mmCIF file of N, CA and C and ligand atoms in Angstrom:
data_model
loop_
_atom_site.group_PDB
_atom_site.id
_atom_site.type_symbol
_atom_site.label_atom_id
_atom_site.label_comp_id
_atom_site.label_asym_id
_atom_site.label_seq_id
_atom_site.Cartn_x
_atom_site.Cartn_y
_atom_site.Cartn_z
ATOM 1 N N UNK A 1 87.135 -24.470 -37.309
ATOM 2 C CA UNK A 1 86.344 -24.379 -38.525
ATOM 3 C C UNK A 1 84.859 -24.429 -38.190
ATOM 4 N N UNK A 2 84.073 -23.662 -38.912
ATOM 5 C CA UNK A 2 82.634 -23.596 -38.659
ATOM 6 C C UNK A 2 81.966 -24.930 -38.964
ATOM 7 N N UNK A 3 80.953 -25.210 -38.207
ATOM 8 C CA UNK A 3 80.177 -26.450 -38.389
ATOM 9 C C UNK A 3 78.996 -26.148 -39.309
ATOM 10 N N UNK A 4 78.803 -26.944 -40.346
ATOM 11 C CA UNK A 4 77.665 -26.674 -41.225
ATOM 12 C C UNK A 4 76.332 -26.979 -40.548
ATOM 13 N N UNK A 5 75.307 -26.292 -40.981
ATOM 14 C CA UNK A 5 73.942 -26.553 -40.511
ATOM 15 C C UNK A 5 73.362 -27.718 -41.316
ATOM 16 N N UNK A 6 72.588 -28.553 -40.651
ATOM 17 C CA UNK A 6 71.921 -29.645 -41.356
ATOM 18 C C UNK A 6 70.698 -29.058 -42.071
ATOM 19 N N UNK A 7 70.763 -28.989 -43.391
ATOM 20 C CA UNK A 7 69.643 -28.422 -44.155
ATOM 21 C C UNK A 7 68.538 -29.450 -44.325
ATOM 22 N N UNK A 8 68.927 -30.714 -44.458
ATOM 23 C CA UNK A 8 67.960 -31.792 -44.653
ATOM 24 C C UNK A 8 68.611 -33.081 -44.177
ATOM 25 N N UNK A 9 67.818 -33.981 -43.632
ATOM 26 C CA UNK A 9 68.374 -35.261 -43.181
ATOM 27 C C UNK A 9 68.253 -36.340 -44.241
ATOM 28 N N UNK A 10 68.006 -35.889 -45.449
ATOM 29 C CA UNK A 10 68.060 -36.805 -46.586
ATOM 30 C C UNK A 10 68.578 -36.034 -47.795
ATOM 31 N N UNK A 11 69.063 -36.772 -48.815
ATOM 32 C CA UNK A 11 69.646 -36.082 -49.969
ATOM 33 C C UNK A 11 68.579 -35.439 -50.848
ATOM 34 N N UNK A 12 69.027 -34.503 -51.644
ATOM 35 C CA UNK A 12 68.192 -33.914 -52.685
ATOM 36 C C UNK A 12 68.512 -34.675 -53.968
ATOM 37 N N UNK A 13 67.593 -35.503 -54.409
ATOM 38 C CA UNK A 13 67.835 -36.324 -55.593
ATOM 39 C C UNK A 13 67.227 -35.611 -56.796
ATOM 40 N N UNK A 14 68.069 -35.329 -57.768
ATOM 41 C CA UNK A 14 67.638 -34.563 -58.939
ATOM 42 C C UNK A 14 68.276 -35.128 -60.195
ATOM 43 N N UNK A 15 67.538 -35.042 -61.283
ATOM 44 C CA UNK A 15 68.143 -35.273 -62.599
ATOM 45 C C UNK A 15 68.760 -33.943 -63.010
ATOM 46 N N UNK A 16 70.052 -33.946 -63.305
ATOM 47 C CA UNK A 16 70.724 -32.689 -63.640
ATOM 48 C C UNK A 16 71.284 -32.724 -65.058
ATOM 49 N N UNK A 17 71.270 -31.562 -65.665
ATOM 50 C CA UNK A 17 71.814 -31.384 -67.005
ATOM 51 C C UNK A 17 73.315 -31.085 -66.891
ATOM 52 N N UNK A 18 74.069 -31.306 -67.966
ATOM 53 C CA UNK A 18 75.490 -30.944 -67.938
ATOM 54 C C UNK A 18 75.655 -29.461 -67.600
ATOM 55 N N UNK A 19 76.653 -29.162 -66.796
ATOM 56 C CA UNK A 19 76.893 -27.766 -66.428
ATOM 57 C C UNK A 19 77.690 -27.683 -65.148
ATOM 58 N N UNK A 20 77.813 -26.467 -64.654
ATOM 59 C CA UNK A 20 78.549 -26.198 -63.419
ATOM 60 C C UNK A 20 77.556 -25.900 -62.305
ATOM 61 N N UNK A 21 77.744 -26.556 -61.190
ATOM 62 C CA UNK A 21 76.852 -26.394 -60.040
ATOM 63 C C UNK A 21 77.676 -26.004 -58.824
ATOM 64 N N UNK A 22 77.079 -25.193 -57.963
ATOM 65 C CA UNK A 22 77.738 -24.767 -56.719
ATOM 66 C C UNK A 22 76.907 -25.297 -55.556
ATOM 67 N N UNK A 23 77.402 -26.392 -54.993
ATOM 68 C CA UNK A 23 76.684 -27.046 -53.887
ATOM 69 C C UNK A 23 76.916 -26.281 -52.587
ATOM 70 N N UNK A 24 75.856 -26.041 -51.872
ATOM 71 C CA UNK A 24 75.942 -25.344 -50.580
ATOM 72 C C UNK A 24 76.532 -26.273 -49.531
ATOM 73 N N UNK A 25 77.672 -25.877 -48.967
ATOM 74 C CA UNK A 25 78.328 -26.677 -47.927
ATOM 75 C C UNK A 25 77.971 -26.214 -46.523
ATOM 76 N N UNK A 26 77.421 -25.005 -46.401
ATOM 77 C CA UNK A 26 77.174 -24.441 -45.064
ATOM 78 C C UNK A 26 75.800 -24.813 -44.519
ATOM 79 N N UNK A 27 74.869 -25.132 -45.404
ATOM 80 C CA UNK A 27 73.522 -25.506 -44.982
ATOM 81 C C UNK A 27 72.566 -24.344 -44.803
ATOM 82 N N UNK A 28 73.013 -23.130 -45.038
ATOM 83 C CA UNK A 28 72.165 -21.956 -44.785
ATOM 84 C C UNK A 28 71.375 -21.481 -46.001
ATOM 85 N N UNK A 29 71.750 -21.948 -47.177
ATOM 86 C CA UNK A 29 71.086 -21.468 -48.395
ATOM 87 C C UNK A 29 69.593 -21.761 -48.381
ATOM 88 N N UNK A 30 68.816 -20.834 -48.921
ATOM 89 C CA UNK A 30 67.368 -21.051 -49.101
ATOM 90 C C UNK A 30 67.101 -21.740 -50.440
ATOM 91 N N UNK A 31 68.152 -21.951 -51.217
ATOM 92 C CA UNK A 31 68.016 -22.542 -52.551
ATOM 93 C C UNK A 31 68.640 -23.934 -52.569
ATOM 94 N N UNK A 32 68.451 -24.707 -51.513
ATOM 95 C CA UNK A 32 69.058 -26.041 -51.410
ATOM 96 C C UNK A 32 68.773 -26.895 -52.641
ATOM 97 N N UNK A 33 69.781 -27.659 -53.064
ATOM 98 C CA UNK A 33 71.067 -27.891 -52.411
ATOM 99 C C UNK A 33 72.174 -26.936 -52.856
ATOM 100 N N UNK A 34 71.796 -25.837 -53.484
ATOM 101 C CA UNK A 34 72.813 -24.953 -54.066
ATOM 102 C C UNK A 34 73.032 -23.676 -53.248
ATOM 103 N N UNK A 35 74.200 -23.094 -53.440
ATOM 104 C CA UNK A 35 74.603 -21.870 -52.730
ATOM 105 C C UNK A 35 73.784 -20.663 -53.194
ATOM 106 N N UNK A 36 73.319 -19.860 -52.238
ATOM 107 C CA UNK A 36 72.668 -18.589 -52.575
ATOM 108 C C UNK A 36 73.409 -17.399 -51.958
ATOM 109 N N UNK A 37 74.621 -17.647 -51.450
ATOM 110 C CA UNK A 37 75.418 -16.563 -50.874
ATOM 111 C C UNK A 37 75.251 -16.421 -49.369
ATOM 112 N N UNK A 38 74.357 -17.193 -48.772
ATOM 113 C CA UNK A 38 74.085 -17.059 -47.328
ATOM 114 C C UNK A 38 75.261 -17.465 -46.445
ATOM 115 N N UNK A 39 76.271 -18.097 -47.017
ATOM 116 C CA UNK A 39 77.427 -18.550 -46.226
ATOM 117 C C UNK A 39 78.307 -17.400 -45.756
ATOM 118 N N UNK A 40 78.088 -16.212 -46.282
ATOM 119 C CA UNK A 40 78.969 -15.080 -45.947
ATOM 120 C C UNK A 40 79.165 -14.947 -44.440
ATOM 121 N N UNK A 41 80.425 -14.900 -44.026
ATOM 122 C CA UNK A 41 80.750 -14.735 -42.622
ATOM 123 C C UNK A 41 80.865 -16.027 -41.847
ATOM 124 N N UNK A 42 80.577 -17.158 -42.477
ATOM 125 C CA UNK A 42 80.620 -18.439 -41.750
ATOM 126 C C UNK A 42 81.990 -19.102 -41.832
ATOM 127 N N UNK A 43 82.808 -18.677 -42.783
ATOM 128 C CA UNK A 43 84.071 -19.366 -43.004
ATOM 129 C C UNK A 43 83.908 -20.563 -43.925
ATOM 130 N N UNK A 44 82.680 -20.857 -44.314
ATOM 131 C CA UNK A 44 82.406 -21.954 -45.251
ATOM 132 C C UNK A 44 82.035 -21.371 -46.602
ATOM 133 N N UNK A 45 82.121 -22.199 -47.615
ATOM 134 C CA UNK A 45 81.767 -21.736 -48.948
ATOM 135 C C UNK A 45 81.331 -22.906 -49.802
ATOM 136 N N UNK A 46 80.790 -22.626 -50.987
ATOM 137 C CA UNK A 46 80.249 -23.676 -51.830
ATOM 138 C C UNK A 46 81.329 -24.547 -52.470
ATOM 139 N N UNK A 47 80.905 -25.714 -52.915
ATOM 140 C CA UNK A 47 81.776 -26.642 -53.631
ATOM 141 C C UNK A 47 81.322 -26.674 -55.092
ATOM 142 N N UNK A 48 82.277 -26.463 -55.976
ATOM 143 C CA UNK A 48 81.988 -26.466 -57.408
ATOM 144 C C UNK A 48 81.922 -27.900 -57.926
ATOM 145 N N UNK A 49 80.854 -28.214 -58.636
ATOM 146 C CA UNK A 49 80.686 -29.552 -59.212
ATOM 147 C C UNK A 49 80.426 -29.404 -60.706
ATOM 148 N N UNK A 50 81.244 -30.086 -61.508
ATOM 149 C CA UNK A 50 81.048 -30.098 -62.953
ATOM 150 C C UNK A 50 80.332 -31.389 -63.335
ATOM 151 N N UNK A 51 79.224 -31.262 -64.014
ATOM 152 C CA UNK A 51 78.489 -32.433 -64.497
ATOM 153 C C UNK A 51 78.660 -32.492 -66.014
ATOM 154 N N UNK A 52 79.162 -33.639 -66.508
ATOM 155 C CA UNK A 52 79.481 -33.782 -67.935
ATOM 156 C C UNK A 52 78.306 -34.278 -68.768
ATOM 157 N N UNK A 53 77.544 -35.186 -68.171
ATOM 158 C CA UNK A 53 76.432 -35.774 -68.921
ATOM 159 C C UNK A 53 75.194 -35.763 -68.032
ATOM 160 N N UNK A 54 74.030 -35.740 -68.650
ATOM 161 C CA UNK A 54 72.794 -35.755 -67.862
ATOM 162 C C UNK A 54 72.785 -36.990 -66.973
ATOM 163 N N UNK A 55 72.521 -36.781 -65.698
ATOM 164 C CA UNK A 55 72.476 -37.932 -64.785
ATOM 165 C C UNK A 55 71.703 -37.554 -63.530
ATOM 166 N N UNK A 56 71.389 -38.551 -62.750
ATOM 167 C CA UNK A 56 70.690 -38.314 -61.490
ATOM 168 C C UNK A 56 71.728 -38.182 -60.385
ATOM 169 N N UNK A 57 71.619 -37.114 -59.615
ATOM 170 C CA UNK A 57 72.570 -36.824 -58.543
ATOM 171 C C UNK A 57 71.832 -36.799 -57.212
ATOM 172 N N UNK A 58 72.417 -37.443 -56.200
ATOM 173 C CA UNK A 58 71.910 -37.344 -54.831
ATOM 174 C C UNK A 58 72.796 -36.349 -54.091
ATOM 175 N N UNK A 59 72.365 -35.088 -54.105
ATOM 176 C CA UNK A 59 73.142 -34.036 -53.431
ATOM 177 C C UNK A 59 72.994 -34.193 -51.925
ATOM 178 N N UNK A 60 74.087 -34.092 -51.207
ATOM 179 C CA UNK A 60 74.025 -34.178 -49.743
ATOM 180 C C UNK A 60 73.256 -32.980 -49.177
ATOM 181 N N UNK A 61 72.235 -33.265 -48.373
ATOM 182 C CA UNK A 61 71.460 -32.213 -47.717
ATOM 183 C C UNK A 61 71.882 -31.998 -46.275
ATOM 184 N N UNK A 62 72.527 -33.015 -45.673
ATOM 185 C CA UNK A 62 72.904 -32.903 -44.254
ATOM 186 C C UNK A 62 74.211 -32.150 -44.076
ATOM 187 N N UNK A 63 74.976 -32.025 -45.165
ATOM 188 C CA UNK A 63 76.242 -31.285 -45.177
ATOM 189 C C UNK A 63 77.349 -31.953 -44.370
ATOM 190 N N UNK A 64 77.186 -33.237 -44.089
ATOM 191 C CA UNK A 64 78.204 -33.972 -43.342
ATOM 192 C C UNK A 64 78.739 -35.171 -44.130
ATOM 193 N N UNK A 65 78.409 -35.260 -45.403
ATOM 194 C CA UNK A 65 78.887 -36.383 -46.208
ATOM 195 C C UNK A 65 80.413 -36.409 -46.285
ATOM 196 N N UNK A 66 80.972 -37.599 -46.312
ATOM 197 C CA UNK A 66 82.402 -37.754 -46.533
ATOM 198 C C UNK A 66 82.761 -37.647 -48.007
ATOM 199 N N UNK A 67 81.752 -37.546 -48.850
ATOM 200 C CA UNK A 67 81.963 -37.435 -50.295
ATOM 201 C C UNK A 67 81.612 -36.048 -50.808
ATOM 202 N N UNK A 68 81.798 -35.041 -49.988
ATOM 203 C CA UNK A 68 81.570 -33.664 -50.415
ATOM 204 C C UNK A 68 80.121 -33.415 -50.765
ATOM 205 N N UNK A 69 79.894 -33.019 -52.009
ATOM 206 C CA UNK A 69 78.553 -32.629 -52.440
ATOM 207 C C UNK A 69 77.594 -33.808 -52.556
ATOM 208 N N UNK A 70 78.143 -35.017 -52.559
ATOM 209 C CA UNK A 70 77.323 -36.185 -52.848
ATOM 210 C C UNK A 70 77.008 -36.997 -51.588
ATOM 211 N N UNK A 71 75.758 -37.391 -51.468
ATOM 212 C CA UNK A 71 75.322 -38.199 -50.313
ATOM 213 C C UNK A 71 76.083 -39.515 -50.269
ATOM 214 N N UNK A 72 76.606 -39.850 -49.080
ATOM 215 C CA UNK A 72 77.276 -41.143 -48.900
ATOM 216 C C UNK A 72 76.618 -41.952 -47.783
ATOM 217 N N UNK A 73 75.432 -41.507 -47.364
ATOM 218 C CA UNK A 73 74.706 -42.243 -46.335
ATOM 219 C C UNK A 73 74.959 -41.744 -44.918
ATOM 220 N N UNK A 74 75.890 -40.807 -44.747
ATOM 221 C CA UNK A 74 76.222 -40.283 -43.415
ATOM 222 C C UNK A 74 74.996 -39.712 -42.712
ATOM 223 N N UNK A 75 74.042 -39.178 -43.470
ATOM 224 C CA UNK A 75 72.857 -38.542 -42.863
ATOM 225 C C UNK A 75 72.122 -39.502 -41.911
ATOM 226 N N UNK A 76 72.206 -40.791 -42.180
ATOM 227 C CA UNK A 76 71.491 -41.773 -41.364
ATOM 228 C C UNK A 76 72.151 -41.964 -39.999
ATOM 229 N N UNK A 77 73.375 -41.491 -39.855
ATOM 230 C CA UNK A 77 74.121 -41.698 -38.606
ATOM 231 C C UNK A 77 74.259 -40.426 -37.779
ATOM 232 N N UNK A 78 73.622 -39.340 -38.217
ATOM 233 C CA UNK A 78 73.729 -38.083 -37.474
ATOM 234 C C UNK A 78 72.837 -38.114 -36.239
ATOM 235 N N UNK A 79 73.289 -37.506 -35.164
ATOM 236 C CA UNK A 79 72.501 -37.496 -33.931
ATOM 237 C C UNK A 79 71.361 -36.500 -33.988
HETATM 238 FE FE1 LIG B 1 75.864 -22.355 -48.225
HETATM 239 FE FE2 LIG B 1 76.875 -20.637 -49.958
HETATM 240 S S1 LIG B 1 74.981 -20.538 -48.995
HETATM 241 S S2 LIG B 1 77.791 -22.424 -49.188
HETATM 242 FE FE1 LIG B 2 74.251 -35.924 -46.331
HETATM 243 FE FE2 LIG B 2 73.172 -38.192 -47.179
HETATM 244 S S1 LIG B 2 72.258 -36.261 -47.089
HETATM 245 S S2 LIG B 2 75.167 -37.887 -46.434
#
């Protein structure tokens, strides 16, 4: 399986409105933290996230979180 690129070594913290979001899992998107289609050919693809109520989200930027689209602190342990 392809290894994602580290887009950022810290999360993208945003207040988000209810809706559907496509989090970039490959790290190649220029529209971080969301997919812009750049994953084509990598074997990786975006993760769909449904947000029900307005809230603050810490989107994983390192692409190595154990919690998918959401930062779980793994970025601090990357080499
Ligand atoms: Fe990264 Fe689509 S550009 S998953
Ligand atoms: Fe990826 Fe925090 S930015 S785990």
